[in-house]
Short mmCIF file of C-alpha atoms in Angstrom, two decimals:
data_model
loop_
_atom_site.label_atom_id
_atom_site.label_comp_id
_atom_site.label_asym_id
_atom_site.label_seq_id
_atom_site.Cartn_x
_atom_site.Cartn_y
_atom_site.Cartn_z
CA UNK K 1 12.98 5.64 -16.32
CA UNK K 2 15.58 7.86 -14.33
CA UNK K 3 18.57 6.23 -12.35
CA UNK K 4 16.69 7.79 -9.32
CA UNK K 5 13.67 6.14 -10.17
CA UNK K 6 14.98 2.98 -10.63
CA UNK K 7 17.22 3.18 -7.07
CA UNK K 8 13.41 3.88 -5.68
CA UNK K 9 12.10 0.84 -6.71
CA UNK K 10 14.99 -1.07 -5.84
CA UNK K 11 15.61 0.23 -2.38
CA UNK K 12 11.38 0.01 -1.45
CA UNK K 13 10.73 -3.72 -3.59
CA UNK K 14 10.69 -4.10 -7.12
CA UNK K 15 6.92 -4.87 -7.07
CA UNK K 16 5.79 -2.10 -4.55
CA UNK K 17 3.87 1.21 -5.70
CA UNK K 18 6.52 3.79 -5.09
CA UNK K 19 5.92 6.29 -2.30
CA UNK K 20 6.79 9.18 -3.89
CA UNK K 21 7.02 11.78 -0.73
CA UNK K 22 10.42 10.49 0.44
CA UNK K 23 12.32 11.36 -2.89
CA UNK K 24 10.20 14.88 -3.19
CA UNK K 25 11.92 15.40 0.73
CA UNK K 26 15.10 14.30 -0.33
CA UNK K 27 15.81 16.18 -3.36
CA UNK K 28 14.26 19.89 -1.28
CA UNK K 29 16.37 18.72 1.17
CA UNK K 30 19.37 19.23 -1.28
CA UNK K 31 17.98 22.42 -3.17
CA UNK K 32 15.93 21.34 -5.50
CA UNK K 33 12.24 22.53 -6.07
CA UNK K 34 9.73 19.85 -7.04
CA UNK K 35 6.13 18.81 -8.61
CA UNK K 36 3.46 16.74 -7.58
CA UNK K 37 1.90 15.07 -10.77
CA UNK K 38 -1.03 13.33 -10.02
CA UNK K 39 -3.59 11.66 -12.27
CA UNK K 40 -7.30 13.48 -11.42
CA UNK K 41 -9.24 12.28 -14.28
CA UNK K 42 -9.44 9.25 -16.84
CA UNK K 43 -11.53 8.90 -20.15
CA UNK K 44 -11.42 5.18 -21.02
CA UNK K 45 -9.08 2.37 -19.66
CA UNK K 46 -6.25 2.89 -18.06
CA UNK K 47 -3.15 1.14 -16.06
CA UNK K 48 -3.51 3.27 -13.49
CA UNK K 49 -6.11 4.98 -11.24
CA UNK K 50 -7.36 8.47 -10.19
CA UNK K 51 -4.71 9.49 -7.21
CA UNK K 52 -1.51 7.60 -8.96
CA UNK K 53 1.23 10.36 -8.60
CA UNK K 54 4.93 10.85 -9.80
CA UNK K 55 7.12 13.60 -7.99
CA UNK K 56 9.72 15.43 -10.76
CA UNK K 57 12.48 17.54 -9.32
CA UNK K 58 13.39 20.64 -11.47
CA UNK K 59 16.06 18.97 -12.39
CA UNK K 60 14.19 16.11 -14.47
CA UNK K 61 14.88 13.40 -11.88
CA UNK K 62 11.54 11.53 -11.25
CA UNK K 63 9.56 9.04 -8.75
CA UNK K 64 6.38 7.34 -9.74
CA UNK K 65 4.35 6.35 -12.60
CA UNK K 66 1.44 7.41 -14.42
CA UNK K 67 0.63 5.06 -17.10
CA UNK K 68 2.89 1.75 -17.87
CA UNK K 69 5.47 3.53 -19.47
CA UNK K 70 4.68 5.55 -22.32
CA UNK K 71 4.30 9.45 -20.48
CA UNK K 72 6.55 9.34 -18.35
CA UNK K 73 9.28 10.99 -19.93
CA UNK K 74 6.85 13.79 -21.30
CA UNK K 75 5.14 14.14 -18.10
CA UNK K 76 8.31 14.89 -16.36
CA UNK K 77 9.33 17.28 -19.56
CA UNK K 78 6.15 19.07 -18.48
CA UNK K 79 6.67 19.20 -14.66
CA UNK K 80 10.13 20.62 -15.42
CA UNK K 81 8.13 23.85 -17.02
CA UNK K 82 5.93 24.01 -14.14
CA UNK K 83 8.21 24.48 -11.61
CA UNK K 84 10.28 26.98 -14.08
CA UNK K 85 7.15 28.83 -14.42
CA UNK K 86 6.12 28.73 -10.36
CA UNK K 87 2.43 27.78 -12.18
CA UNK K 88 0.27 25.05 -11.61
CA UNK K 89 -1.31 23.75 -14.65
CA UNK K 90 -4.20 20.83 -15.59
CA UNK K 91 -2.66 19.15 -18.90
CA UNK K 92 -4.77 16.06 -20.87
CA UNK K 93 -2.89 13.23 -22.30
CA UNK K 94 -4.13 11.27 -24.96
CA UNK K 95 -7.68 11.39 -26.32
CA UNK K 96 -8.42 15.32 -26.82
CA UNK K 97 -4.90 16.12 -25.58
CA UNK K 98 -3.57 19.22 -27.38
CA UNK K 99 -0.49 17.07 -27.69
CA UNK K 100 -1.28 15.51 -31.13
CA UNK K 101 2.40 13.46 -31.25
CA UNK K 102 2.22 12.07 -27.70
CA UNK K 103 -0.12 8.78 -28.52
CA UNK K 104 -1.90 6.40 -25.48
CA UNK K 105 -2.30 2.87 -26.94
CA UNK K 106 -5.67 2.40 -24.72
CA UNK K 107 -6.71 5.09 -26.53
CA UNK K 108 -7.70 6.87 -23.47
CA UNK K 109 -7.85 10.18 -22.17
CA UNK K 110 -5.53 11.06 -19.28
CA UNK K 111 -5.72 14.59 -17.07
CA UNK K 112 -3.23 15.31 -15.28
CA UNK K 113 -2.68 18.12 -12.49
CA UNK K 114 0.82 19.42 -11.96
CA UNK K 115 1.23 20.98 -8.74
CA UNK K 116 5.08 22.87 -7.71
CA UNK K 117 3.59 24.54 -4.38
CA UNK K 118 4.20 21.49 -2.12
CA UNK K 119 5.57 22.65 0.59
CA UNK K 120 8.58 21.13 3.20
CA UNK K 121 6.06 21.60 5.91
CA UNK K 122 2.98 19.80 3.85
CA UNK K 123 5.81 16.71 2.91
CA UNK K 124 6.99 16.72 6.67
CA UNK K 125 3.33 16.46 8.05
CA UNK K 126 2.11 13.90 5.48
CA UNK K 127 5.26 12.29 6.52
CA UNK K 128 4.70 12.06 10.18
CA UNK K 129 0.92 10.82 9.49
CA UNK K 130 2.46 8.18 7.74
CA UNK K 131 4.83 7.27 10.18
CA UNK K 132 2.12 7.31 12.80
CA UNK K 133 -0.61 4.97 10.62
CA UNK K 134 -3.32 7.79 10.25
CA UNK K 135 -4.69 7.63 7.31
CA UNK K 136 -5.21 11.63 5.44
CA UNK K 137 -6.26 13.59 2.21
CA UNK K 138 -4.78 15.75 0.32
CA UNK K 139 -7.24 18.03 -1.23
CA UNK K 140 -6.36 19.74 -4.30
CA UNK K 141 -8.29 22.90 -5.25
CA UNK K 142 -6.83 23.23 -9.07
CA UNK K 143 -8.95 26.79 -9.09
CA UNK K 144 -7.21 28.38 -6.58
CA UNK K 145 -4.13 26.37 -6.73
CA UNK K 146 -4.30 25.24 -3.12
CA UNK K 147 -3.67 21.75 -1.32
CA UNK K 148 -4.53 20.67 1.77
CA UNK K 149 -3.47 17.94 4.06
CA UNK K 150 -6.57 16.60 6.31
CA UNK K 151 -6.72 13.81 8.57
CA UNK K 152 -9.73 11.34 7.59
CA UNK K 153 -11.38 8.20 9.24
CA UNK K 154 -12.32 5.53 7.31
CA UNK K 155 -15.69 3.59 8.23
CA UNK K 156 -15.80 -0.28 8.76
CA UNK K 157 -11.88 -0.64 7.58
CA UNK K 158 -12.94 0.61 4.36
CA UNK K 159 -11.03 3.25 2.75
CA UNK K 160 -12.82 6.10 0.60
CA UNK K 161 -11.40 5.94 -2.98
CA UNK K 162 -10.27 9.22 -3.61
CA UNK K 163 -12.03 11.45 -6.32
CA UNK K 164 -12.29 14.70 -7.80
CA UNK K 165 -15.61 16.84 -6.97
CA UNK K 166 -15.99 19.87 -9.57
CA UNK K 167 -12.17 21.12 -9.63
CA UNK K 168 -11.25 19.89 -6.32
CA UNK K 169 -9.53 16.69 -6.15
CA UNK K 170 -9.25 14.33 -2.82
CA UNK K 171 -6.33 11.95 -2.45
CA UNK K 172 -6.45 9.57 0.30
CA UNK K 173 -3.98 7.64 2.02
CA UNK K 174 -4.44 4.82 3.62
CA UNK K 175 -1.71 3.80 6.25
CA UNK K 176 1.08 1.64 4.65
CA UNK K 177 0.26 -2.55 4.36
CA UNK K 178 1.64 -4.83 6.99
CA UNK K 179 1.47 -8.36 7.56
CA UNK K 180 1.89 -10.27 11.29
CA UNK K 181 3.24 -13.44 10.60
CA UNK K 182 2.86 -16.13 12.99
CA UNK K 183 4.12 -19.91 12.95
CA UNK K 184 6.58 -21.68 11.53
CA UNK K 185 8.46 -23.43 8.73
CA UNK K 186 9.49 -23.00 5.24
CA UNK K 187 6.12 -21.87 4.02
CA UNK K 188 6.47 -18.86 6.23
CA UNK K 189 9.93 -17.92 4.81
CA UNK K 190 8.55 -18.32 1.59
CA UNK K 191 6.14 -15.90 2.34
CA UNK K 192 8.00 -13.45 4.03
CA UNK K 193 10.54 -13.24 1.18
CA UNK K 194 7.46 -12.65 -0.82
CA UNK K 195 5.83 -9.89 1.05
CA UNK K 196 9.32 -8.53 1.28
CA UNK K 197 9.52 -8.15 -2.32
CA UNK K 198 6.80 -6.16 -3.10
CA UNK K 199 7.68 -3.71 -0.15
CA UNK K 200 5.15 -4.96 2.61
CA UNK K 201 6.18 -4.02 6.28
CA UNK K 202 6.84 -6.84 7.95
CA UNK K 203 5.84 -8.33 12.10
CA UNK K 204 6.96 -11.99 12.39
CA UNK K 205 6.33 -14.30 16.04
CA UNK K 206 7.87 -17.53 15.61
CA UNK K 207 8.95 -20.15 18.91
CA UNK K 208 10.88 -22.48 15.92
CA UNK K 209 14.61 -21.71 16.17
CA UNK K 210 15.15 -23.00 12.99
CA UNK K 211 12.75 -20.37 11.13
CA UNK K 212 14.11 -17.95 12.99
CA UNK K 213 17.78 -19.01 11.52
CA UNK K 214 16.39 -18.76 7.86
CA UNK K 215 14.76 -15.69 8.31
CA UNK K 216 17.85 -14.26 9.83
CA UNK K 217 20.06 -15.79 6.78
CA UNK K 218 17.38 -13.50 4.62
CA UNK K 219 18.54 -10.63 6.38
CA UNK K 220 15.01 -9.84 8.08
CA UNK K 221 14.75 -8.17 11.60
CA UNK K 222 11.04 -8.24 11.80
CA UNK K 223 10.69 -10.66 14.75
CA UNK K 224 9.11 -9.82 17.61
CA UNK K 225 9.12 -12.02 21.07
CA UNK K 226 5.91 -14.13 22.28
CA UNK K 227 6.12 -12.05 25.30
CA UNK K 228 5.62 -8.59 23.79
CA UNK K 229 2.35 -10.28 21.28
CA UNK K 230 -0.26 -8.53 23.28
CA UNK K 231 1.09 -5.06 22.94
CA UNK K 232 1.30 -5.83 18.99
CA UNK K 233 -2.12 -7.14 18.74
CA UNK K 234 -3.02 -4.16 20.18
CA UNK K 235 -1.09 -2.29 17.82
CA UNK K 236 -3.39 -3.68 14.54
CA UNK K 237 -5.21 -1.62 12.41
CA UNK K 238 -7.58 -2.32 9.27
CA UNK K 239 -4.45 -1.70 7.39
CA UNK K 240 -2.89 -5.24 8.83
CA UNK K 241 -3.09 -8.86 7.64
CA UNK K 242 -2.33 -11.61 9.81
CA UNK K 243 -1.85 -14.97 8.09
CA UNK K 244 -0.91 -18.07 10.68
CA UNK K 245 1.20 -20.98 9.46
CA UNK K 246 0.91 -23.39 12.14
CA UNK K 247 1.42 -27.03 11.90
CA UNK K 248 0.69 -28.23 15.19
CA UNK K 249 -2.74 -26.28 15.05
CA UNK K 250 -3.88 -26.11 18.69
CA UNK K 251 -1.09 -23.51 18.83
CA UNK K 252 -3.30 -20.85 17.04
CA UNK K 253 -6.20 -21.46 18.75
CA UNK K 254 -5.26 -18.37 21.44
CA UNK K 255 -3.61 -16.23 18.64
CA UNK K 256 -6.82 -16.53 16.12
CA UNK K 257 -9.14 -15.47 19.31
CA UNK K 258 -6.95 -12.57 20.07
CA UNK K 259 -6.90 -11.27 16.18
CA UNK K 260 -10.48 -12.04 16.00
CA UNK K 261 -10.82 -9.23 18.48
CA UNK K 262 -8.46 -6.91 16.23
CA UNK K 263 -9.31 -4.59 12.79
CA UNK K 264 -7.25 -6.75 10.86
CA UNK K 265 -9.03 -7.07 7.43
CA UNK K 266 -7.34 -10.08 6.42
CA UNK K 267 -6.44 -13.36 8.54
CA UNK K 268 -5.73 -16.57 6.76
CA UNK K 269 -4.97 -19.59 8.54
CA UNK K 270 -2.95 -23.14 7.07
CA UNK K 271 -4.92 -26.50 7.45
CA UNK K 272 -7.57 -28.32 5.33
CA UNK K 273 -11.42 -28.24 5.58
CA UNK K 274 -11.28 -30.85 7.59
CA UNK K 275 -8.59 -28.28 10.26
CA UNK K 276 -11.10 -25.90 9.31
CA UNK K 277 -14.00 -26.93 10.86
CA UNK K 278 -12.65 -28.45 13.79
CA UNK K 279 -10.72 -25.08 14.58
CA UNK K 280 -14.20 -23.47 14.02
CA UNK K 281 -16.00 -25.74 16.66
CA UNK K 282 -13.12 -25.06 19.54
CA UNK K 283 -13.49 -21.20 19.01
CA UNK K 284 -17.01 -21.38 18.85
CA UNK K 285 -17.18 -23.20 22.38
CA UNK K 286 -14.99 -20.22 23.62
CA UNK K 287 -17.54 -18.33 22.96
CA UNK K 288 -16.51 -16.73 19.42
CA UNK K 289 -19.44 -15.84 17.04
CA UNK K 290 -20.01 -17.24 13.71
CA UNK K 291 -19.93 -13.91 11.90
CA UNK K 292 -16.42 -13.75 13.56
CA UNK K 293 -15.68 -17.10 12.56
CA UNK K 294 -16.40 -16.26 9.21
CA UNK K 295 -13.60 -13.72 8.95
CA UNK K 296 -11.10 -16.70 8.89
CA UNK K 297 -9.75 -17.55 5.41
CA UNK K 298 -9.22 -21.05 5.69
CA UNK K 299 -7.95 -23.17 3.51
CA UNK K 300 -5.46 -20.35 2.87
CA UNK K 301 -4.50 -19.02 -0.40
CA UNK K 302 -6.29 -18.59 -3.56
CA UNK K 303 -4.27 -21.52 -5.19
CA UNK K 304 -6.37 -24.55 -4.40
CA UNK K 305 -4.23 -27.65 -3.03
CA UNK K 306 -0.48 -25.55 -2.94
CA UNK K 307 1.84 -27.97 -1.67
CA UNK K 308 4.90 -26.19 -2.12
CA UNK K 309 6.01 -23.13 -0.38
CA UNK K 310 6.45 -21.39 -3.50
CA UNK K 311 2.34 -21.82 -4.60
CA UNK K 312 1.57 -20.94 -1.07
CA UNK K 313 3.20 -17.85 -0.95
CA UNK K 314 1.64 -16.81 -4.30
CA UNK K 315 -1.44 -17.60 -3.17
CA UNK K 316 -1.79 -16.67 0.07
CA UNK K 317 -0.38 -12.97 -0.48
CA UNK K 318 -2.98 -13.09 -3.96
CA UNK K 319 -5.51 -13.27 -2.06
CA UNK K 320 -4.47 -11.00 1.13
CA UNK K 321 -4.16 -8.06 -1.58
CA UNK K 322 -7.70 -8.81 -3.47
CA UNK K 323 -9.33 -8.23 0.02
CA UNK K 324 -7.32 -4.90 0.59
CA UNK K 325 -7.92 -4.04 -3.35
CA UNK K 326 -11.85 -4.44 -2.14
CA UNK K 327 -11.39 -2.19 0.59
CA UNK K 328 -9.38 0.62 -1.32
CA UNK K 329 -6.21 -0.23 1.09
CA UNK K 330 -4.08 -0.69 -2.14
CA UNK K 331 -4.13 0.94 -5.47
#
């Protein structure tokens, strides 16, 4: 991997999927001309999935990855002679590759499209979409050697996963993950610091002075004041978790009805069974439903019985990202 690369990961999380659009803007931004690599077909097993990319500037420098790190170096090689040759090109990897000396160990067959037409104005668009939360495609027509940026919908909070029809391929992007934090105590640091790490955008509300101290030692500027809630729950898209860490739990009670009301496709709240079902029986005499009810994770986390912060953090973010794997929000 590239000293570029690497600075990637470390400036966006060391466990976060890079977003590889930044670095393709940077480096035409100082001259270079660049590739889009993305993978548009798999034979077999594979680390990663249809609609992983890497960008490769023309002067080998690369962002991304493609496998878990056995191509990336030739895939980059092979970007380099795209640009040279201003030609897009469809190249297979691996099983029935015409590259006999460039060996998969999952045995699997990898196809790759290399595209050096991405333009400034297709990276600033995407970029502004992004920067906005609407979620796009980019549609790939390897015949005519074409993309296209499109703005999309997704049904229900559920993102389309994106797929190649005949020789056009569709890459969808779901806005980035956030998380609203709300609450208090260690166990939210814990989790914060967590969700940091692996490059998760970050909304915190906390009234404990204390947690707001630690957070502040961490270096975080997420918080946002009780007063201006409302706006942000208005804010929330299916893209957003919200996980509560109350201890004193008729706190919540307003803030659960209010997200019950949002897109959120995740909210997780601390407490026992026994919490559980008394917090169901209060929101239930305000009037909430029992099919909203059930959208409550409670007890939190897919670690049964955490007591530390540590476990809880684990947990609770392990299971936040199965339920946006389920719903295509994350690779």
């Amino acid at each position: 991997m590239t000293i570029d690369a690497l600075s990637q990961l470390s400036s966006a999380g060391l466990l976060s999927d890079e977003d590889v659009f930044p670095a393709m803007r940077r480096w035409q931004a100082a001259g270079q001309r660049v590739a889009l690599v993305t993978l548009v077909g798999v034979e077999g097993g594979a680390p990663r999935q249809p609609g992983a990319h890497m960008a490769v500037a023309e002067d080998g420098r690369y962002a991304g990855y493609l496998s878990g790190g056995c191509l990336e170096d030739s895939v980059a090689l092979e970007a380099k002679a795209a640009i040279a040759a201003r030609q897009n090109r469809l190249v297979r990897y691996g099983k029935g590759s015409r590259y006999v000396d460039i060996r998969l160990p999952c045995g699997s067959g990898l196809d790759l499209y290399f595209d050096q037409t991405i333009s400034a104005v297709q990276l600033a668009e995407m970029a502004e979409y992004r920067a906005k939360r609407r979620p796009f495609m980019l549609a790939t027509d390897m015949d005519d050697q074409r993309s296209t940026v499109i703005l999309v919908e997704s049904a229900n909070g559920i993102s389309a996963p994106s797929h190649r029809v005949g020789n056009v391929f569709e890459r969808v992007f779901t806005p980035p993950l956030q998380v609203l934090l709300l609450g208090s105590g260690p166990a939210l640091v814990a989790i914060a610091t967590l969700a940091e790490a692996l490059g998760i955008a970050l909304k915190i509300v906390t009234p404990d002075s204390a947690t707001r101290g630690a957070l502040g030692l961490a270096g975080r500027r997420a918080l946002i004041d009780d007063a201006d809630l409302p706006e942000t729950l208005a804010g929330l898209d299916c893209v957003t978790a919200a996980i509560l860490i109350f201890h004193e739990h008729e706190r919540e009670i307003d803030h659960l009805a209010a997200l019950l009301e949002t897109q959120c496709f995740y909210i997780g709240a601390l407490g026992n069974h026994a919490v559980h079902r008394e917090r169901r029986q209060i929101l239930a005499a305000r009037g909430v439903s029992e099919a909203s009810l059930d959208r409550i994770r409670a007890p939190i986390g897919s670690i049964p019985a955490a007591k530390s912060k540590a476990t809880l953090a684990v947990g609770v973010l392990a299971e936040m990202m199965a339920q946006a794997k389920a719903r295509n929000l994350v690779p």
